[in-house]
mmCIF file of C-alpha atoms in Angstrom:
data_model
loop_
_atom_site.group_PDB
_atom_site.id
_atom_site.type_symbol
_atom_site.label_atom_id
_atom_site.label_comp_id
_atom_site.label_asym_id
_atom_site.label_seq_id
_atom_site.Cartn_x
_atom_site.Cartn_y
_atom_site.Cartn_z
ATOM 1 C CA UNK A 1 36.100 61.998 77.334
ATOM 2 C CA UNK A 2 37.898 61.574 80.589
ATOM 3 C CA UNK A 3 40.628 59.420 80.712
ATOM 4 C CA UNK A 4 43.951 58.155 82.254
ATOM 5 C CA UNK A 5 46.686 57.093 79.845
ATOM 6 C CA UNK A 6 50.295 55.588 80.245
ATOM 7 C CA UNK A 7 52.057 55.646 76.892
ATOM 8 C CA UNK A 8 54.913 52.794 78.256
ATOM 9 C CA UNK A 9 53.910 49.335 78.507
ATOM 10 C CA UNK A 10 56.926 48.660 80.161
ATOM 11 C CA UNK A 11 59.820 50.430 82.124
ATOM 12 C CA UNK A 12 63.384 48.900 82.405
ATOM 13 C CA UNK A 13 65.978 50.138 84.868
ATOM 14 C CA UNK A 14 68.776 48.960 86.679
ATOM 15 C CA UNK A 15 69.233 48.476 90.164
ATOM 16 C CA UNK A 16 69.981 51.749 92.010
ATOM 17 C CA UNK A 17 68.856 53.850 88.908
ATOM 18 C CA UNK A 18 66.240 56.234 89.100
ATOM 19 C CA UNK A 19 63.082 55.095 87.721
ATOM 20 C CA UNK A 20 60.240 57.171 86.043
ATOM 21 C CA UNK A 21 56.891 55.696 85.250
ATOM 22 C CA UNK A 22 54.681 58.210 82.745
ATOM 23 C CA UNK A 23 51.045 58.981 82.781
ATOM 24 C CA UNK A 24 48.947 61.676 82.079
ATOM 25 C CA UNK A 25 45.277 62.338 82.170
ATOM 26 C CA UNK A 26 42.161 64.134 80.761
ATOM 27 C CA UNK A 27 39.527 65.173 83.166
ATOM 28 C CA UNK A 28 37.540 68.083 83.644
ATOM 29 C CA UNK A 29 37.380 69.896 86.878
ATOM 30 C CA UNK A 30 40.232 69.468 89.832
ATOM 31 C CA UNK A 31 41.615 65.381 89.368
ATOM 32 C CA UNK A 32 42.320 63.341 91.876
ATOM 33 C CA UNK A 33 44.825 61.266 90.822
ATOM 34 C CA UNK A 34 46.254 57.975 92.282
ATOM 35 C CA UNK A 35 49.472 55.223 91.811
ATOM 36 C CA UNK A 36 48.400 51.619 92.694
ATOM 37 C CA UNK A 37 50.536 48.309 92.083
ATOM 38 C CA UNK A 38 50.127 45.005 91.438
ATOM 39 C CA UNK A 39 53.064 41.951 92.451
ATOM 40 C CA UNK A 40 52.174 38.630 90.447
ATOM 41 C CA UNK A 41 49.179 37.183 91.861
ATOM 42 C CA UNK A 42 47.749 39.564 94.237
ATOM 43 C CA UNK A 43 45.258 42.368 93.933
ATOM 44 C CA UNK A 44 45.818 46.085 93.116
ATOM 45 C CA UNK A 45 47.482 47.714 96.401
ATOM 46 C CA UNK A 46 47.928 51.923 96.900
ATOM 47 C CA UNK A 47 50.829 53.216 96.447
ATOM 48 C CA UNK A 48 49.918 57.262 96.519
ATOM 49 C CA UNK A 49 47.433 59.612 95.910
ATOM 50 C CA UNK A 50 47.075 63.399 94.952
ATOM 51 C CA UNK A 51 43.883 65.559 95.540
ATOM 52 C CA UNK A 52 45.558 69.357 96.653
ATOM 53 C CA UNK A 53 48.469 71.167 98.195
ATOM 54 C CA UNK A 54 51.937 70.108 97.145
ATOM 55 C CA UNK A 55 52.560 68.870 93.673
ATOM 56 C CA UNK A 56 55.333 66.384 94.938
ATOM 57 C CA UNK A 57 53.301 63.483 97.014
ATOM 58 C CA UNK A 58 55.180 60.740 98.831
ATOM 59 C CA UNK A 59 53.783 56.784 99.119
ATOM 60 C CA UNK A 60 54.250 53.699 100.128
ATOM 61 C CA UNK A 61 58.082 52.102 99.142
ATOM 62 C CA UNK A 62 59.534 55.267 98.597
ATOM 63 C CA UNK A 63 57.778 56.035 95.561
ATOM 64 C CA UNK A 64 56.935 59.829 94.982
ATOM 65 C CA UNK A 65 54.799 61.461 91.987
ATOM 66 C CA UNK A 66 55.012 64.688 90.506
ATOM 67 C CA UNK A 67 51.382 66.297 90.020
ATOM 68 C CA UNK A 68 51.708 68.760 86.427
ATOM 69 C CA UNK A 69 48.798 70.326 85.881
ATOM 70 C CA UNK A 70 50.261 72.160 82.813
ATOM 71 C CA UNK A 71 51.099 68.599 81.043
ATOM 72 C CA UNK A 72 48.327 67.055 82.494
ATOM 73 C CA UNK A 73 51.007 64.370 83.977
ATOM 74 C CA UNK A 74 51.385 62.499 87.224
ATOM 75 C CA UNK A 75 54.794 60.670 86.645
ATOM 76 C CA UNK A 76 55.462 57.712 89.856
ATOM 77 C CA UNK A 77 59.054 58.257 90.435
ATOM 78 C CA UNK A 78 61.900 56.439 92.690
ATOM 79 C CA UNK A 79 65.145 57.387 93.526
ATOM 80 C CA UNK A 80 66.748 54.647 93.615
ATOM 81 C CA UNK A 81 65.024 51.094 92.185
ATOM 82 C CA UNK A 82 65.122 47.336 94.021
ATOM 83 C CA UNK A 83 64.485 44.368 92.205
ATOM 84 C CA UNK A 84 61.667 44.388 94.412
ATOM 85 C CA UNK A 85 60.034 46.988 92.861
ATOM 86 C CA UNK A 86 59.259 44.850 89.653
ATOM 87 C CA UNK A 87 55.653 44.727 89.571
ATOM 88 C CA UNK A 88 52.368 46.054 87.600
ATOM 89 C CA UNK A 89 51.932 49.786 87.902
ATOM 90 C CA UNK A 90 48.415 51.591 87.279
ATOM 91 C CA UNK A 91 47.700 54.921 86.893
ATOM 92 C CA UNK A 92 43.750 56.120 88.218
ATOM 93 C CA UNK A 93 42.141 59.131 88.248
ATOM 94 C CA UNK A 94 38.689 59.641 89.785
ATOM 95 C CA UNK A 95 35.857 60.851 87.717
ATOM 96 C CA UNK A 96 32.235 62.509 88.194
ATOM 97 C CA UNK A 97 29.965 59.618 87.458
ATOM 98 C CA UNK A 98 26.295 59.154 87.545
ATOM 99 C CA UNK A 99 25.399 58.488 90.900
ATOM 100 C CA UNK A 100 28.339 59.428 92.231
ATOM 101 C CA UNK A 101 32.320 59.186 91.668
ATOM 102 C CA UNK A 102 33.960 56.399 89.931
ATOM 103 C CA UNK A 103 37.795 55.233 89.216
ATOM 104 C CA UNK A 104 39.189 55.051 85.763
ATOM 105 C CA UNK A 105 42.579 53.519 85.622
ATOM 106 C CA UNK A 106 45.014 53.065 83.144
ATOM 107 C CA UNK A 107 46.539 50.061 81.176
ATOM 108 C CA UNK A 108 49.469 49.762 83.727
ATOM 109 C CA UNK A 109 52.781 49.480 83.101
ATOM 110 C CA UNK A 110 55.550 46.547 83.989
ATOM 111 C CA UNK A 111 58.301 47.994 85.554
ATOM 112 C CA UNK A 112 61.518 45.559 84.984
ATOM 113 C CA UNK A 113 64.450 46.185 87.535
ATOM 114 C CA UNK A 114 67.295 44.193 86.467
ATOM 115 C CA UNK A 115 69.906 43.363 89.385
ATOM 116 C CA UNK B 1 40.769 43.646 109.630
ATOM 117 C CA UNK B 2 41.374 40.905 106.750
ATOM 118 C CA UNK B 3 40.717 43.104 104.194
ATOM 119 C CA UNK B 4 39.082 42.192 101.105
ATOM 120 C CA UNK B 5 37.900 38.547 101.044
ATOM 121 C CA UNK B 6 37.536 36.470 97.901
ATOM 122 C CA UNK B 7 35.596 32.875 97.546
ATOM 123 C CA UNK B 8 37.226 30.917 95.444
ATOM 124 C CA UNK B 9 40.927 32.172 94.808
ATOM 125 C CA UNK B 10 40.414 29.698 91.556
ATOM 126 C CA UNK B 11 37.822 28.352 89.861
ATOM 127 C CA UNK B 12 37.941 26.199 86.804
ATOM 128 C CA UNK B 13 34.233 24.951 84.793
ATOM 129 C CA UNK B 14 32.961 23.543 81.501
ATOM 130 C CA UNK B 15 31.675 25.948 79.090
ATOM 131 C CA UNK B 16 27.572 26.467 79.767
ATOM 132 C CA UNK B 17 28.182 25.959 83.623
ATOM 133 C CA UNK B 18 26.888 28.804 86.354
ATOM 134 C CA UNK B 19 29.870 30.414 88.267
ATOM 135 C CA UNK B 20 29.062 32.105 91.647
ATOM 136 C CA UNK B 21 32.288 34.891 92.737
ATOM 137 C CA UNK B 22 31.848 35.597 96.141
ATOM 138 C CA UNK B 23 33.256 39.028 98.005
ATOM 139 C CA UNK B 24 33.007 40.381 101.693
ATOM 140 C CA UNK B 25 34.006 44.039 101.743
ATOM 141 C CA UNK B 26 36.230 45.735 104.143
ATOM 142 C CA UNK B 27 33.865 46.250 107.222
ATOM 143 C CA UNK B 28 32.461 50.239 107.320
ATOM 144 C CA UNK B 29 33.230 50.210 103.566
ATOM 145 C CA UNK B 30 30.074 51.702 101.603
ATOM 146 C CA UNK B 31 31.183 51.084 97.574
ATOM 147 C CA UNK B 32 32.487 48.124 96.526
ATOM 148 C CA UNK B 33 33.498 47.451 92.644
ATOM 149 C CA UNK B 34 34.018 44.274 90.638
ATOM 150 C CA UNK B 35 36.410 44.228 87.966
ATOM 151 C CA UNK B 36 37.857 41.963 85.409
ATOM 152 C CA UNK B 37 41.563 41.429 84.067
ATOM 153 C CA UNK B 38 42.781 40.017 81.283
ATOM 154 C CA UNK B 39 45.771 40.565 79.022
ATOM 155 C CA UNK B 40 44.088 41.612 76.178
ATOM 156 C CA UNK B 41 41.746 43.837 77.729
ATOM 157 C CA UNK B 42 43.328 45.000 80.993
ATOM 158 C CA UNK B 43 41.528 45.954 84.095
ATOM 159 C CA UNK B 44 37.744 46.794 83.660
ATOM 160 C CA UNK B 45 35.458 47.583 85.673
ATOM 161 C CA UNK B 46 32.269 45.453 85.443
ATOM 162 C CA UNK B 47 29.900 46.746 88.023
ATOM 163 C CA UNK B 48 30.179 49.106 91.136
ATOM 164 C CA UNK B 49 28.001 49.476 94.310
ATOM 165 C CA UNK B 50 27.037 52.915 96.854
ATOM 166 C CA UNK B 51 25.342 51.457 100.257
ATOM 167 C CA UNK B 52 24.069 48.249 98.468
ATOM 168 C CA UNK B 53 22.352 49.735 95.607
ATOM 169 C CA UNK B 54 24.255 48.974 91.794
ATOM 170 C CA UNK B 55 25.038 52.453 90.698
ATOM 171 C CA UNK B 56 26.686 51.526 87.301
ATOM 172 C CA UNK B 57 26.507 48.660 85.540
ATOM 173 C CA UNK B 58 27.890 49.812 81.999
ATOM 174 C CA UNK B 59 30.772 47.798 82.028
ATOM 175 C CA UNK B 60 28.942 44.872 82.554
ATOM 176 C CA UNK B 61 29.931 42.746 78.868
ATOM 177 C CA UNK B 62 26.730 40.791 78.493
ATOM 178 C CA UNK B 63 23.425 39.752 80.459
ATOM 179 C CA UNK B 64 24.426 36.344 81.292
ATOM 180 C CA UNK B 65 26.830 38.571 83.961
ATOM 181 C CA UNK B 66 24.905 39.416 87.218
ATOM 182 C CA UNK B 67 25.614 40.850 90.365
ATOM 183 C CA UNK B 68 24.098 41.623 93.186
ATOM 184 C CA UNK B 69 24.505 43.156 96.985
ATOM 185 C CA UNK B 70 22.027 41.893 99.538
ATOM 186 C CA UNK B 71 23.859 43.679 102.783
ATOM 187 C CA UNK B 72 26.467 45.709 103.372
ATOM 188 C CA UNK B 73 29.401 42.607 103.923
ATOM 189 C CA UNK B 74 28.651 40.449 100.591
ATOM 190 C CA UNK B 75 28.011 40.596 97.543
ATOM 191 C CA UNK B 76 28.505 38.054 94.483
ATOM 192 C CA UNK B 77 29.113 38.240 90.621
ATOM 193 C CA UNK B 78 27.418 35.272 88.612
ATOM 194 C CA UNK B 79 28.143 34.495 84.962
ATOM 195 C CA UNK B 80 25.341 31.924 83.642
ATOM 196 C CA UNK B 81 26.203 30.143 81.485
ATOM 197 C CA UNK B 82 29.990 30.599 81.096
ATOM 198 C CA UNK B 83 31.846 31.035 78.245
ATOM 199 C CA UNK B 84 35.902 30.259 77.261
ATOM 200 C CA UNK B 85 36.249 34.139 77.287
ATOM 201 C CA UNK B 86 34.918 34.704 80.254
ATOM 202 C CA UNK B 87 38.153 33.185 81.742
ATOM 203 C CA UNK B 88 40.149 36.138 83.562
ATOM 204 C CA UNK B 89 41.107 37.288 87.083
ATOM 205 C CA UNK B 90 37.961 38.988 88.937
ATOM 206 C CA UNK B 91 38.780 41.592 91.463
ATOM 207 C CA UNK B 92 36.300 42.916 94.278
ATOM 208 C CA UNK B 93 37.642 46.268 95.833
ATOM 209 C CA UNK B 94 35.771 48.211 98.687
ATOM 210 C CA UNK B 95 36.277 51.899 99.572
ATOM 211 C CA UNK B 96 34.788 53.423 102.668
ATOM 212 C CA UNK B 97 33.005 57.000 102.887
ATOM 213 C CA UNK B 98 35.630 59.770 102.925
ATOM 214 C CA UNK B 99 38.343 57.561 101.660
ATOM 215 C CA UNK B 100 39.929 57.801 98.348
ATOM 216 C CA UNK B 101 41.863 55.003 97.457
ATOM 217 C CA UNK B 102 40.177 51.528 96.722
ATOM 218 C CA UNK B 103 41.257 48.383 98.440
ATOM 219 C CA UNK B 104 41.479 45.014 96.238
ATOM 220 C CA UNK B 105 40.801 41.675 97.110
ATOM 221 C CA UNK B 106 43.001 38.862 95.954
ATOM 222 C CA UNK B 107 41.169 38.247 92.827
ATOM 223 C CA UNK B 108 39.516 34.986 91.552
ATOM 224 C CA UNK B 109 41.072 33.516 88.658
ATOM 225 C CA UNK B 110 38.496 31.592 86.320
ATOM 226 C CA UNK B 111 39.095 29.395 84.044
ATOM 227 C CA UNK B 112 36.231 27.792 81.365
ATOM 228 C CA UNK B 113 36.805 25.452 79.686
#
């Protein structure tokens, strides 16, 4: 079955730290794989997305995932975390549906920065 | 552009009442997707639509959940009658033709009672 998985439920990381966020995926065929994030209250927003070319992408806030097509991973990654960048973190991959393509996203993860 | 638009940001009914969530898609946008969050159960996705026409309704929990697209800039989700676990936050996202990414609305939150 295809699927989209992030093993953390939540991610806890000072201020300035690096931060890693984990997910990997099942698919069959080429994935296209995508970072979205949710603040409190709002709807999903899109951080980054990876389809081909370069296994490092770059996003929105500075963010950056690593495609592994070995592990089957697609880690969201910061250099350096800001309080602001406590939120709700989802994981999607894009599947071959009937009809067409569809979006399967993942659980999400909280990510905690702590000042 | 606005974006996504959502009618009401919050609703709260009595058990057995209809509820009517309302979406206008990103103009140009040719899918649009309703989904449902909760705690428990995360993000699911209820029901999505290609150029008007419901393409997958599988996630769709029971038959007193509806939906329906009549043009291209509205569509609506209606739960008749409602239930206490129906309460949640209901996202509409639109994606246009060639584009990957989804957009998301605001999200109703609904609350039965």
């Amino acid at each position: 079955a295809q699927s989209v998985a992030q093993p953390e439920d939540q991610v806890n990381v000072a201020e300035g730290n690096p931060l890693t966020v984990k997910c990997t995926y099942s698919v069959s065929g080429n994935p296209y794989l995508f970072w979205y994030v949710q603040y409190p209250n709002r709807g999903l927003q899109f951080l980054l997305k990876y389809i081909t070319g370069d296994n490092l992408v770059k996003g929105s806030y500075g963010f950056e995932a690593e495609f592994n097509k070995s592990q089957t991973s697609f880690h969201l990654k910061k250099p350096s975390a800001l309080v602001s960048d406590s939120a709700l973190y989802f994981c999607a991959v894009r599947v071959l549906n009937t009809g067409g393509f569809k979006t399967i996203f993942g659980a999400g993860t909280r990510l905690f920065v702590k000042a | 552009d606005a974006g996504v638009i959502q009618s009401p940001r919050h609703e709260v009914t009595e058990m057995g009442q209809e509820v009517t969530l309302r979406c206008k898609p990103i103009s140009g946008h040719n899918s649009l997707f309703w989904y449902r969050q909760t705690m428990m159960r995360g993000l699911e996705l209820l029901i999505y639509f290609n150029n008007n026409v419901p393409i997958d309704d599988s996630g769709m929990p029971e038959d007193r959940f509806s939906a329906k697209m009549p043009n291209a800039s509205f569509s609506t989700l209606k739960i008749q009658p409602s239930e206490p676990r129906d309460s949640a936050v209901y996202f509409c996202a639109s994606q246009g033709e060639g584009l990957d990414e989804q957009f998301f609305g605001p999200g109703t939150r609904l609350t039965v009672l």
